[in-house]
Amino acid sequence: MKVNYIIKSTYLFFLIVINNSFYSQFFSLNQENSIPVINNNDTLKNPWTGGFNSVQISKIDLNNDQIEDLFVFDRSCNKVITFLNDNNQFIYAPKYESKFPNDLKNWVLLRDYNNDGKKDIFSYVSGGIGVWKNTSILNEISFASQSFFQSSINSFVSYLLSYQYNNDYNIYVISSDIPSISDIDNDGDLDILNFGVQGSRIEYHQNQAVQIGNLDTLAFEMKNTCWGHFSESGLSNTCTLFDTCFQNVPNPQDSTSILRNNLRHSGSTVLALNLNNDQVKDVILGDVSYSNIVALYNDNKGINMNTSFISQDTTFPNYSVPADLHLFPGVFHEDVDHDGMKDLLVSPNSNSDAEDKNSIWLYKNFGNNQVPQFYLQEQNFLQNNTIEVGRESKPIFVDINNDQIEDLIVANFGEFDLSVPIHYRSYIESYINVGTQQNPVFSKSSNDFQNISTLINDINLIPSFGDLDNDGDLDAIIGDYSGKLHYLENTSSNLSIISLSIGSSPMNDVFGNTFDFGFNAHPTLYDIDNDNDLDIIVGEALGNLNFVENVGDSINFNFDLRNENFGGVDVSEWWTNIGLSSPVFYKNGNNLELYVGSKRGTIFKYDNIENNLTGNFNLVDSNFKTINVGSHSSPAIFDLNNDSLEDFIIGNKRGGLSLFIGFNDSVNTSILNEEILHQEHFIFPNPSNDFITVKNLNSKIAYEIINLSGKRVKTGISDGEIEIKNLENGIYFLQISSGYNYKVLKFIKCK
C-alpha cells in the first residue's frame, strides 16, 4: 500500500509540474502548406510543395467530390505530389500523397481501365507495366495491386501480359520509356503502345476486354510489331516513315514475323492523341537524345494493324514556340486551366541535366479536343507558385537581420545553366521573416545571398552561420562540392546587416593542410565539446560525419580534424555506399538531438551525443516520423510558431522545400488519463529491478523510457522484454510505438 501511495502521489505531482520538455517527447509532424511565402510582392499559392524536376501529370478525383484534382509524379526521386481542385485552383494537399503505393517508380499514368469512373494506376515494374486498381470508397482514396495469370508458368505475375507467338508474354517497357495507354481502336477499352524489345519500332497491344465482355479485366493481344510503319532514327531527331518493317505482318502470333536488324532502343516517350479530328490516333514522341518532340500524323485509313504515318513535325507545335528542353522531353495531355480543353504539358524525362526552375512547359489548347491548337503559355507551370531553387535544396535557419526572429537561407546544388561547363551554377537564396515568432511570413530578399556564388567558384555551396571571432555578428563556414571548406568573415559594423568577405578559402587545418572531405561537404557549426567555442561537424557524400574541433578559442579559432567517423553515424545506401549526410543539431529541453538527412530521403535521428566525443551515438530512428520528401533530404529545425515543439523545413533533390509543423498527438492527452494508460497493454513485474515485460504485444515495438524530468534515458526495439538494470531507482514512463500507434505506460524501478 505504501508503494502504491508513493506512485500515485508522485504521478499527481508530475501532472501538475509537467514541463514542455516532456510534452515535446510525444509529438507528431503534420505536413502543411500553411506558412506564407512572398516573392516579388506576390504571395505564393503553394510554397511548400518540395519543388519539381522531371514530372508526369495526370488528373484524378482525390476526395470524391466529382471534380478531378491534379496528380504529379516526379521521376527524379519517384515522388508523388498531390493538389486539390479548389474553385479551379490547384492547391497543394500533401495528405493524399501517402494514399498512393510507395513503390511507384520511373513513370506513372492514371487511367480508368474498367470504366467505373475512378482512375487506376499504371506504372513501371521490372521491365514491364504494373497496375493498381482504384478501390476508393466514399472520400477515402485507396489502391490495390493487381495480378495476372500467365498460363506458361501456371502462376500469377505482377506485370501486364500480351498474347503473342501462341503464348502470354510481358509487355516490355524499359525503365527510361513512358508508354502510351489509351483507347487506340476506339472500342471503349485501353490499349498500349510501347517500344518493345524489338528496338526502334512501336508495338501495338490491343485490349480484349470489350471482346471478352468483361471491362473489369486487362487482357492484351499483340496486333502489330511495327505500328504506324515507322522507326526512330538513330542518327537524328526525325523518324523514318513508310518503313517496310522487315517482314512485319499484322498477326504476330506467327513466330516467323519477328523483326530483324532493328536499331538499339535507348529511350522514348509516347503519347497517342488525335491531332486533326479524323478519329485516328496520331502520336507525339520524345527521344532520350534530343530536346524536341516529334508529331507523327496518321494516314486516316486504319486504326489497327494497317495504320501508317505519312508526315511528321519535328518542331511541334510549329505554330507556337516549339518544345525545346535540354534533354529527353515527356509529353502529357490534360486540362489544367479548367476550360474543358485538354492542354499539352512537356517536362524532362531524365534524371540528368535538366531545366530545373523552368521544367514544366504548359501549352494551352486554344482549339478544341478534336482539333487542338497548342500555344506556349508558361515554362514554369506550378513552379511559379512554389519555392524553387533548382537542383537540390538545403535550408538553414539563421537570424539574418538580428531582430531575434529566425530567417531562412536556402542553398542548392545549382541552377541549370548551359553557359557553364558543368551546366550548373550554385546560388544561395535568402528569405526574411517579416511576420512574428508566432506567425512567420517569409519574404524572399535575395537570389544570390551576399554574392557567395561569385566569392566561391564551385557548386553545391552550403553555409553554416555562427560568431566565430566573438565580435557579436554572424560569420559563415561554406562547404562545397569538391569537399572543401571556406571561411567568410562578417565585416559589417551594423549588427542588423551581414556583409561577408573571404577570410580563408579554402580553409586549412592547424598543420596548414587543406581540409578535404571528398565530395559534398555539408558543415554545421556547434559547440559540441562544450568549451565555449564553435566546432564544425561536416557531412559528406559517403554518409558519415567528421568532427573538426576548434582547438583555438572563441576569438582566435583554429580547427583540427579529430574524428572522421564521428558518433558512428552512417546514413549511406548499402547498394551505392553513398549517403550525402546533412547534419543539424537541436536542443530539446536538456537533451541534444542530431538529425541527419540522407540520399535515400529519410531522416536519421540520434541522441546520446553530449559528453560522447569518441563513442557511438544512439540511433533512435532511421526513418524519423516516416517523412517522405523524395531523395536527398536536408532538414532545418526550429520552433516556428513558438509552441515549444520543433518544426521542420526539409530540402530535397527536387529543389523545393517541405514544411512539417509539430503538434501534440493523442499520446499527450493519454498521459493524463489513468484508464487509457492501463488498458490493453501492461507492464509486468511492476515494480521491477532487472527487466520489465510488456504484455499483450502482437509484434515488435520501438520504445523510449523517459524519467520524471522529461529526459529520455533509454531507447530501443523489443519484442516485449526490456532491460532496466542500469536505470536509477524511481518512476519512469515507457512510450511504445508501432507505426503511427503510440502508448504510454508507467513503471517503477527499485530493488
mmCIF file of N, CA and C in Angstrom, residues 45-151:
data_model
loop_
_atom_site.group_PDB
_atom_site.id
_atom_site.type_symbol
_atom_site.label_atom_id
_atom_site.label_comp_id
_atom_site.label_asym_id
_atom_site.label_seq_id
_atom_site.Cartn_x
_atom_site.Cartn_y
_atom_site.Cartn_z
ATOM 1 N N LYS A 45 1.112 30.674 -53.960
ATOM 2 C CA LYS A 45 -0.079 29.868 -53.705
ATOM 3 C C LYS A 45 0.286 28.554 -53.018
ATOM 4 N N ASN A 46 1.366 27.939 -53.463
ATOM 5 C CA ASN A 46 1.774 26.632 -52.948
ATOM 6 C C ASN A 46 3.276 26.629 -52.656
ATOM 7 N N PRO A 47 3.721 27.338 -51.631
ATOM 8 C CA PRO A 47 5.164 27.497 -51.429
ATOM 9 C C PRO A 47 5.893 26.229 -51.021
ATOM 10 N N TRP A 48 5.202 25.259 -50.368
ATOM 11 C CA TRP A 48 5.891 24.165 -49.703
ATOM 12 C C TRP A 48 5.676 22.827 -50.400
ATOM 13 N N THR A 49 5.635 22.822 -51.733
ATOM 14 C CA THR A 49 5.418 21.588 -52.494
ATOM 15 C C THR A 49 6.641 20.695 -52.537
ATOM 16 N N GLY A 50 7.827 21.242 -52.286
ATOM 17 C CA GLY A 50 9.057 20.481 -52.400
ATOM 18 C C GLY A 50 9.773 20.625 -53.728
ATOM 19 N N GLY A 51 9.128 21.319 -54.702
ATOM 20 C CA GLY A 51 9.784 21.566 -55.979
ATOM 21 C C GLY A 51 9.471 20.507 -57.022
ATOM 22 N N PHE A 52 9.945 20.773 -58.258
ATOM 23 C CA PHE A 52 9.668 19.898 -59.395
ATOM 24 C C PHE A 52 10.900 19.832 -60.297
ATOM 25 N N ASN A 53 11.228 18.654 -60.761
ATOM 26 C CA ASN A 53 12.314 18.477 -61.724
ATOM 27 C C ASN A 53 11.813 17.857 -63.018
ATOM 28 N N SER A 54 11.507 16.563 -62.970
ATOM 29 C CA SER A 54 11.092 15.799 -64.146
ATOM 30 C C SER A 54 9.727 15.193 -63.842
ATOM 31 N N VAL A 55 8.667 15.844 -64.280
ATOM 32 C CA VAL A 55 7.340 15.477 -63.798
ATOM 33 C C VAL A 55 6.493 14.813 -64.872
ATOM 34 N N GLN A 56 5.540 14.039 -64.395
ATOM 35 C CA GLN A 56 4.485 13.430 -65.199
ATOM 36 C C GLN A 56 3.160 13.811 -64.566
ATOM 37 N N ILE A 57 2.199 14.193 -65.371
ATOM 38 C CA ILE A 57 0.976 14.809 -64.866
ATOM 39 C C ILE A 57 -0.247 14.031 -65.327
ATOM 40 N N SER A 58 -1.125 13.743 -64.364
ATOM 41 C CA SER A 58 -2.412 13.122 -64.635
ATOM 42 C C SER A 58 -3.478 13.817 -63.792
ATOM 43 N N LYS A 59 -4.734 13.540 -64.097
ATOM 44 C CA LYS A 59 -5.861 14.047 -63.309
ATOM 45 C C LYS A 59 -6.533 12.881 -62.589
ATOM 46 N N ILE A 60 -7.061 13.154 -61.376
ATOM 47 C CA ILE A 60 -7.766 12.149 -60.603
ATOM 48 C C ILE A 60 -8.602 12.842 -59.535
ATOM 49 N N ASP A 61 -9.719 12.262 -59.195
ATOM 50 C CA ASP A 61 -10.549 12.771 -58.107
ATOM 51 C C ASP A 61 -10.012 12.218 -56.792
ATOM 52 N N LEU A 62 -9.369 13.077 -56.008
ATOM 53 C CA LEU A 62 -8.729 12.642 -54.778
ATOM 54 C C LEU A 62 -9.691 12.547 -53.604
ATOM 55 N N ASN A 63 -10.706 13.402 -53.556
ATOM 56 C CA ASN A 63 -11.572 13.489 -52.382
ATOM 57 C C ASN A 63 -13.033 13.164 -52.676
ATOM 58 N N ASN A 64 -13.289 12.545 -53.827
ATOM 59 C CA ASN A 64 -14.626 12.076 -54.177
ATOM 60 C C ASN A 64 -15.666 13.191 -54.188
ATOM 61 N N ASP A 65 -15.256 14.355 -54.694
ATOM 62 C CA ASP A 65 -16.225 15.440 -54.837
ATOM 63 C C ASP A 65 -16.690 15.592 -56.277
ATOM 64 N N GLN A 66 -16.370 14.588 -57.111
ATOM 65 C CA GLN A 66 -16.742 14.542 -58.525
ATOM 66 C C GLN A 66 -16.025 15.599 -59.356
ATOM 67 N N ILE A 67 -14.949 16.168 -58.806
ATOM 68 C CA ILE A 67 -14.119 17.134 -59.524
ATOM 69 C C ILE A 67 -12.704 16.578 -59.575
ATOM 70 N N GLU A 68 -12.134 16.560 -60.773
ATOM 71 C CA GLU A 68 -10.794 16.000 -60.900
ATOM 72 C C GLU A 68 -9.741 16.944 -60.337
ATOM 73 N N ASP A 69 -8.861 16.372 -59.546
ATOM 74 C CA ASP A 69 -7.738 17.068 -58.952
ATOM 75 C C ASP A 69 -6.470 16.750 -59.745
ATOM 76 N N LEU A 70 -5.331 17.204 -59.256
ATOM 77 C CA LEU A 70 -4.083 17.071 -60.006
ATOM 78 C C LEU A 70 -3.125 16.123 -59.294
ATOM 79 N N PHE A 71 -2.580 15.197 -60.074
ATOM 80 C CA PHE A 71 -1.578 14.245 -59.611
ATOM 81 C C PHE A 71 -0.290 14.499 -60.374
ATOM 82 N N VAL A 72 0.799 14.677 -59.638
ATOM 83 C CA VAL A 72 2.111 14.899 -60.231
ATOM 84 C C VAL A 72 3.063 13.837 -59.703
ATOM 85 N N PHE A 73 3.798 13.217 -60.611
ATOM 86 C CA PHE A 73 4.830 12.256 -60.234
ATOM 87 C C PHE A 73 6.165 12.781 -60.729
ATOM 88 N N ASP A 74 7.113 12.990 -59.789
ATOM 89 C CA ASP A 74 8.442 13.480 -60.161
ATOM 90 C C ASP A 74 9.391 12.300 -60.291
ATOM 91 N N ARG A 75 9.816 12.063 -61.521
ATOM 92 C CA ARG A 75 10.667 10.922 -61.818
ATOM 93 C C ARG A 75 12.034 11.029 -61.146
ATOM 94 N N SER A 76 12.509 12.251 -60.902
ATOM 95 C CA SER A 76 13.862 12.427 -60.396
ATOM 96 C C SER A 76 14.066 11.777 -59.036
ATOM 97 N N CYS A 77 12.991 11.633 -58.262
ATOM 98 C CA CYS A 77 13.122 10.966 -56.965
ATOM 99 C C CYS A 77 11.883 10.129 -56.641
ATOM 100 N N ASN A 78 11.119 9.750 -57.677
ATOM 101 C CA ASN A 78 9.956 8.880 -57.511
ATOM 102 C C ASN A 78 9.011 9.395 -56.425
ATOM 103 N N LYS A 79 8.641 10.665 -56.539
ATOM 104 C CA LYS A 79 7.826 11.320 -55.517
ATOM 105 C C LYS A 79 6.464 11.691 -56.076
ATOM 106 N N VAL A 80 5.414 11.312 -55.332
ATOM 107 C CA VAL A 80 4.048 11.712 -55.644
ATOM 108 C C VAL A 80 3.768 13.066 -55.007
ATOM 109 N N ILE A 81 3.130 13.986 -55.762
ATOM 110 C CA ILE A 81 2.760 15.310 -55.283
ATOM 111 C C ILE A 81 1.307 15.545 -55.678
ATOM 112 N N THR A 82 0.439 15.871 -54.713
ATOM 113 C CA THR A 82 -0.997 15.942 -54.969
ATOM 114 C C THR A 82 -1.559 17.330 -54.708
ATOM 115 N N PHE A 83 -2.542 17.723 -55.544
ATOM 116 C CA PHE A 83 -3.207 19.017 -55.454
ATOM 117 C C PHE A 83 -4.718 18.814 -55.539
ATOM 118 N N LEU A 84 -5.457 19.519 -54.696
ATOM 119 C CA LEU A 84 -6.906 19.551 -54.796
ATOM 120 C C LEU A 84 -7.344 20.695 -55.701
ATOM 121 N N ASN A 85 -8.396 20.450 -56.446
ATOM 122 C CA ASN A 85 -9.010 21.487 -57.265
ATOM 123 C C ASN A 85 -9.971 22.278 -56.391
ATOM 124 N N ASP A 86 -9.569 23.487 -56.014
ATOM 125 C CA ASP A 86 -10.360 24.354 -55.155
ATOM 126 C C ASP A 86 -10.793 25.576 -55.964
ATOM 127 N N ASN A 87 -12.053 25.544 -56.420
ATOM 128 C CA ASN A 87 -12.579 26.648 -57.236
ATOM 129 C C ASN A 87 -11.660 26.953 -58.414
ATOM 130 N N ASN A 88 -11.309 25.889 -59.131
ATOM 131 C CA ASN A 88 -10.469 25.987 -60.328
ATOM 132 C C ASN A 88 -9.068 26.501 -60.030
ATOM 133 N N GLN A 89 -8.607 26.259 -58.825
ATOM 134 C CA GLN A 89 -7.218 26.492 -58.473
ATOM 135 C C GLN A 89 -6.658 25.218 -57.847
ATOM 136 N N PHE A 90 -5.461 24.820 -58.279
ATOM 137 C CA PHE A 90 -4.827 23.652 -57.714
ATOM 138 C C PHE A 90 -4.068 24.049 -56.453
ATOM 139 N N ILE A 91 -4.522 23.514 -55.307
ATOM 140 C CA ILE A 91 -3.947 23.835 -54.010
ATOM 141 C C ILE A 91 -3.247 22.592 -53.467
ATOM 142 N N TYR A 92 -2.018 22.771 -53.063
ATOM 143 C CA TYR A 92 -1.211 21.649 -52.595
ATOM 144 C C TYR A 92 -1.876 20.961 -51.413
ATOM 145 N N ALA A 93 -2.022 19.638 -51.507
ATOM 146 C CA ALA A 93 -2.704 18.844 -50.484
ATOM 147 C C ALA A 93 -1.868 17.600 -50.190
ATOM 148 N N PRO A 94 -0.833 17.727 -49.373
ATOM 149 C CA PRO A 94 0.104 16.606 -49.171
ATOM 150 C C PRO A 94 -0.495 15.395 -48.477
ATOM 151 N N LYS A 95 -1.640 15.553 -47.807
ATOM 152 C CA LYS A 95 -2.190 14.429 -47.057
ATOM 153 C C LYS A 95 -2.603 13.271 -47.958
ATOM 154 N N TYR A 96 -2.790 13.525 -49.259
ATOM 155 C CA TYR A 96 -3.195 12.459 -50.167
ATOM 156 C C TYR A 96 -1.997 11.679 -50.728
ATOM 157 N N GLU A 97 -0.807 12.171 -50.548
ATOM 158 C CA GLU A 97 0.360 11.536 -51.154
ATOM 159 C C GLU A 97 0.597 10.133 -50.603
ATOM 160 N N SER A 98 0.372 9.962 -49.298
ATOM 161 C CA SER A 98 0.595 8.661 -48.682
ATOM 162 C C SER A 98 -0.453 7.630 -49.079
ATOM 163 N N LYS A 99 -1.525 8.051 -49.730
ATOM 164 C CA LYS A 99 -2.564 7.123 -50.167
ATOM 165 C C LYS A 99 -2.142 6.316 -51.391
ATOM 166 N N PHE A 100 -1.119 6.763 -52.074
ATOM 167 C CA PHE A 100 -0.647 6.074 -53.257
ATOM 168 C C PHE A 100 0.429 5.053 -52.875
ATOM 169 N N PRO A 101 0.571 3.976 -53.637
ATOM 170 C CA PRO A 101 1.595 2.968 -53.317
ATOM 171 C C PRO A 101 2.977 3.593 -53.218
ATOM 172 N N ASN A 102 3.780 3.111 -52.261
ATOM 173 C CA ASN A 102 5.103 3.692 -52.041
ATOM 174 C C ASN A 102 6.170 3.096 -52.938
ATOM 175 N N ASP A 103 5.804 2.169 -53.830
ATOM 176 C CA ASP A 103 6.793 1.556 -54.707
ATOM 177 C C ASP A 103 6.637 1.987 -56.159
ATOM 178 N N LEU A 104 5.962 3.106 -56.407
ATOM 179 C CA LEU A 104 5.872 3.644 -57.756
ATOM 180 C C LEU A 104 7.229 4.202 -58.172
ATOM 181 N N LYS A 105 7.634 3.935 -59.395
ATOM 182 C CA LYS A 105 8.926 4.432 -59.847
ATOM 183 C C LYS A 105 8.970 4.582 -61.360
ATOM 184 N N ASN A 106 9.821 5.488 -61.794
ATOM 185 C CA ASN A 106 10.148 5.771 -63.197
ATOM 186 C C ASN A 106 9.025 6.477 -63.958
ATOM 187 N N TRP A 107 7.850 5.898 -64.017
ATOM 188 C CA TRP A 107 6.739 6.578 -64.681
ATOM 189 C C TRP A 107 5.418 6.129 -64.069
ATOM 190 N N VAL A 108 4.438 7.048 -64.067
ATOM 191 C CA VAL A 108 3.101 6.763 -63.541
ATOM 192 C C VAL A 108 2.081 7.452 -64.443
ATOM 193 N N LEU A 109 1.093 6.696 -64.909
ATOM 194 C CA LEU A 109 -0.035 7.229 -65.664
ATOM 195 C C LEU A 109 -1.319 6.789 -64.976
ATOM 196 N N LEU A 110 -2.250 7.708 -64.762
ATOM 197 C CA LEU A 110 -3.538 7.398 -64.158
ATOM 198 C C LEU A 110 -4.583 7.294 -65.254
ATOM 199 N N ARG A 111 -5.175 6.114 -65.367
ATOM 200 C CA ARG A 111 -6.170 5.825 -66.395
ATOM 201 C C ARG A 111 -7.254 4.937 -65.805
ATOM 202 N N ASP A 112 -8.483 5.131 -66.224
ATOM 203 C CA ASP A 112 -9.615 4.324 -65.773
ATOM 204 C C ASP A 112 -9.778 3.138 -66.719
ATOM 205 N N TYR A 113 -9.279 1.961 -66.326
ATOM 206 C CA TYR A 113 -9.301 0.833 -67.248
ATOM 207 C C TYR A 113 -10.615 0.068 -67.240
ATOM 208 N N ASN A 114 -11.402 0.177 -66.144
ATOM 209 C CA ASN A 114 -12.636 -0.604 -66.064
ATOM 210 C C ASN A 114 -13.904 0.243 -66.142
ATOM 211 N N ASN A 115 -13.754 1.508 -66.525
ATOM 212 C CA ASN A 115 -14.891 2.402 -66.751
ATOM 213 C C ASN A 115 -15.814 2.531 -65.541
ATOM 214 N N ASP A 116 -15.233 2.550 -64.335
ATOM 215 C CA ASP A 116 -16.043 2.745 -63.141
ATOM 216 C C ASP A 116 -15.997 4.183 -62.645
ATOM 217 N N GLY A 117 -15.380 5.066 -63.443
ATOM 218 C CA GLY A 117 -15.287 6.468 -63.073
ATOM 219 C C GLY A 117 -14.154 6.799 -62.125
ATOM 220 N N LYS A 118 -13.310 5.803 -61.797
ATOM 221 C CA LYS A 118 -12.199 6.029 -60.880
ATOM 222 C C LYS A 118 -10.889 5.690 -61.575
ATOM 223 N N LYS A 119 -9.960 6.626 -61.557
ATOM 224 C CA LYS A 119 -8.674 6.444 -62.219
ATOM 225 C C LYS A 119 -7.820 5.398 -61.491
ATOM 226 N N ASP A 120 -7.282 4.468 -62.262
ATOM 227 C CA ASP A 120 -6.379 3.442 -61.759
ATOM 228 C C ASP A 120 -4.933 3.830 -62.069
ATOM 229 N N ILE A 121 -3.996 3.073 -61.525
ATOM 230 C CA ILE A 121 -2.580 3.393 -61.665
ATOM 231 C C ILE A 121 -1.911 2.403 -62.610
ATOM 232 N N PHE A 122 -1.183 2.924 -63.588
ATOM 233 C CA PHE A 122 -0.260 2.147 -64.410
ATOM 234 C C PHE A 122 1.141 2.691 -64.143
ATOM 235 N N SER A 123 2.084 1.791 -63.841
ATOM 236 C CA SER A 123 3.430 2.240 -63.514
ATOM 237 C C SER A 123 4.450 1.150 -63.850
ATOM 238 N N TYR A 124 5.700 1.543 -63.822
ATOM 239 C CA TYR A 124 6.801 0.638 -64.160
ATOM 240 C C TYR A 124 7.004 -0.430 -63.094
ATOM 241 N N VAL A 125 7.193 -1.682 -63.544
ATOM 242 C CA VAL A 125 7.619 -2.771 -62.670
ATOM 243 C C VAL A 125 8.596 -3.661 -63.425
ATOM 244 N N SER A 126 9.835 -3.664 -63.045
ATOM 245 C CA SER A 126 10.849 -4.612 -63.535
ATOM 246 C C SER A 126 10.771 -4.906 -65.030
ATOM 247 N N GLY A 127 10.833 -3.868 -65.851
ATOM 248 C CA GLY A 127 10.815 -4.051 -67.293
ATOM 249 C C GLY A 127 9.441 -4.238 -67.895
ATOM 250 N N GLY A 128 8.406 -3.996 -67.093
ATOM 251 C CA GLY A 128 7.054 -4.160 -67.597
ATOM 252 C C GLY A 128 6.123 -3.096 -67.044
ATOM 253 N N ILE A 129 4.825 -3.423 -67.055
ATOM 254 C CA ILE A 129 3.791 -2.485 -66.615
ATOM 255 C C ILE A 129 3.014 -3.113 -65.462
ATOM 256 N N GLY A 130 2.980 -2.436 -64.316
ATOM 257 C CA GLY A 130 2.182 -2.855 -63.183
ATOM 258 C C GLY A 130 0.895 -2.061 -63.117
ATOM 259 N N VAL A 131 -0.125 -2.629 -62.466
ATOM 260 C CA VAL A 131 -1.436 -1.999 -62.367
ATOM 261 C C VAL A 131 -1.908 -2.048 -60.923
ATOM 262 N N TRP A 132 -2.420 -0.898 -60.437
ATOM 263 C CA TRP A 132 -3.050 -0.810 -59.137
ATOM 264 C C TRP A 132 -4.480 -0.311 -59.340
ATOM 265 N N LYS A 133 -5.445 -1.136 -58.972
ATOM 266 C CA LYS A 133 -6.851 -0.793 -59.148
ATOM 267 C C LYS A 133 -7.287 0.208 -58.087
ATOM 268 N N ASN A 134 -8.071 1.190 -58.511
ATOM 269 C CA ASN A 134 -8.631 2.179 -57.595
ATOM 270 C C ASN A 134 -9.771 1.535 -56.820
ATOM 271 N N THR A 135 -9.560 1.365 -55.510
ATOM 272 C CA THR A 135 -10.543 0.724 -54.645
ATOM 273 C C THR A 135 -11.160 1.713 -53.665
ATOM 274 N N SER A 136 -11.174 2.981 -54.016
ATOM 275 C CA SER A 136 -11.658 4.037 -53.127
ATOM 276 C C SER A 136 -13.126 3.836 -52.772
ATOM 277 N N ILE A 137 -13.426 4.144 -51.504
ATOM 278 C CA ILE A 137 -14.797 4.119 -51.002
ATOM 279 C C ILE A 137 -15.097 5.470 -50.378
ATOM 280 N N LEU A 138 -16.189 6.088 -50.793
ATOM 281 C CA LEU A 138 -16.572 7.414 -50.325
ATOM 282 C C LEU A 138 -15.415 8.375 -50.548
ATOM 283 N N ASN A 139 -14.934 9.063 -49.485
ATOM 284 C CA ASN A 139 -13.865 10.039 -49.664
ATOM 285 C C ASN A 139 -12.508 9.507 -49.241
ATOM 286 N N GLU A 140 -12.367 8.196 -49.102
ATOM 287 C CA GLU A 140 -11.109 7.585 -48.699
ATOM 288 C C GLU A 140 -10.488 6.900 -49.910
ATOM 289 N N ILE A 141 -9.451 7.541 -50.500
ATOM 290 C CA ILE A 141 -8.840 7.008 -51.703
ATOM 291 C C ILE A 141 -7.893 5.866 -51.346
ATOM 292 N N SER A 142 -7.932 4.804 -52.153
ATOM 293 C CA SER A 142 -7.085 3.645 -51.910
ATOM 294 C C SER A 142 -6.872 2.893 -53.214
ATOM 295 N N PHE A 143 -5.820 2.042 -53.229
ATOM 296 C CA PHE A 143 -5.471 1.272 -54.413
ATOM 297 C C PHE A 143 -5.048 -0.129 -54.007
ATOM 298 N N ALA A 144 -5.247 -1.092 -54.902
ATOM 299 C CA ALA A 144 -4.857 -2.477 -54.657
ATOM 300 C C ALA A 144 -4.091 -3.006 -55.866
ATOM 301 N N SER A 145 -2.938 -3.600 -55.618
ATOM 302 C CA SER A 145 -2.115 -4.152 -56.685
ATOM 303 C C SER A 145 -2.821 -5.318 -57.369
ATOM 304 N N GLN A 146 -2.708 -5.375 -58.698
ATOM 305 C CA GLN A 146 -3.353 -6.404 -59.481
ATOM 306 C C GLN A 146 -2.347 -7.444 -59.982
ATOM 307 N N SER A 147 -2.812 -8.690 -60.055
ATOM 308 C CA SER A 147 -2.002 -9.778 -60.589
ATOM 309 C C SER A 147 -2.687 -10.359 -61.817
ATOM 310 N N PHE A 148 -1.871 -11.009 -62.715
ATOM 311 C CA PHE A 148 -2.374 -11.503 -63.979
ATOM 312 C C PHE A 148 -1.857 -12.923 -64.202
ATOM 313 N N PHE A 149 -2.764 -13.815 -64.636
ATOM 314 C CA PHE A 149 -2.423 -15.220 -64.784
ATOM 315 C C PHE A 149 -1.606 -15.448 -66.053
ATOM 316 N N GLN A 150 -0.446 -16.105 -65.893
ATOM 317 C CA GLN A 150 0.409 -16.466 -67.018
ATOM 318 C C GLN A 150 0.348 -17.977 -67.193
ATOM 319 N N SER A 151 -0.275 -18.399 -68.277
ATOM 320 C CA SER A 151 -0.534 -19.823 -68.475
ATOM 321 C C SER A 151 0.740 -20.638 -68.644
#
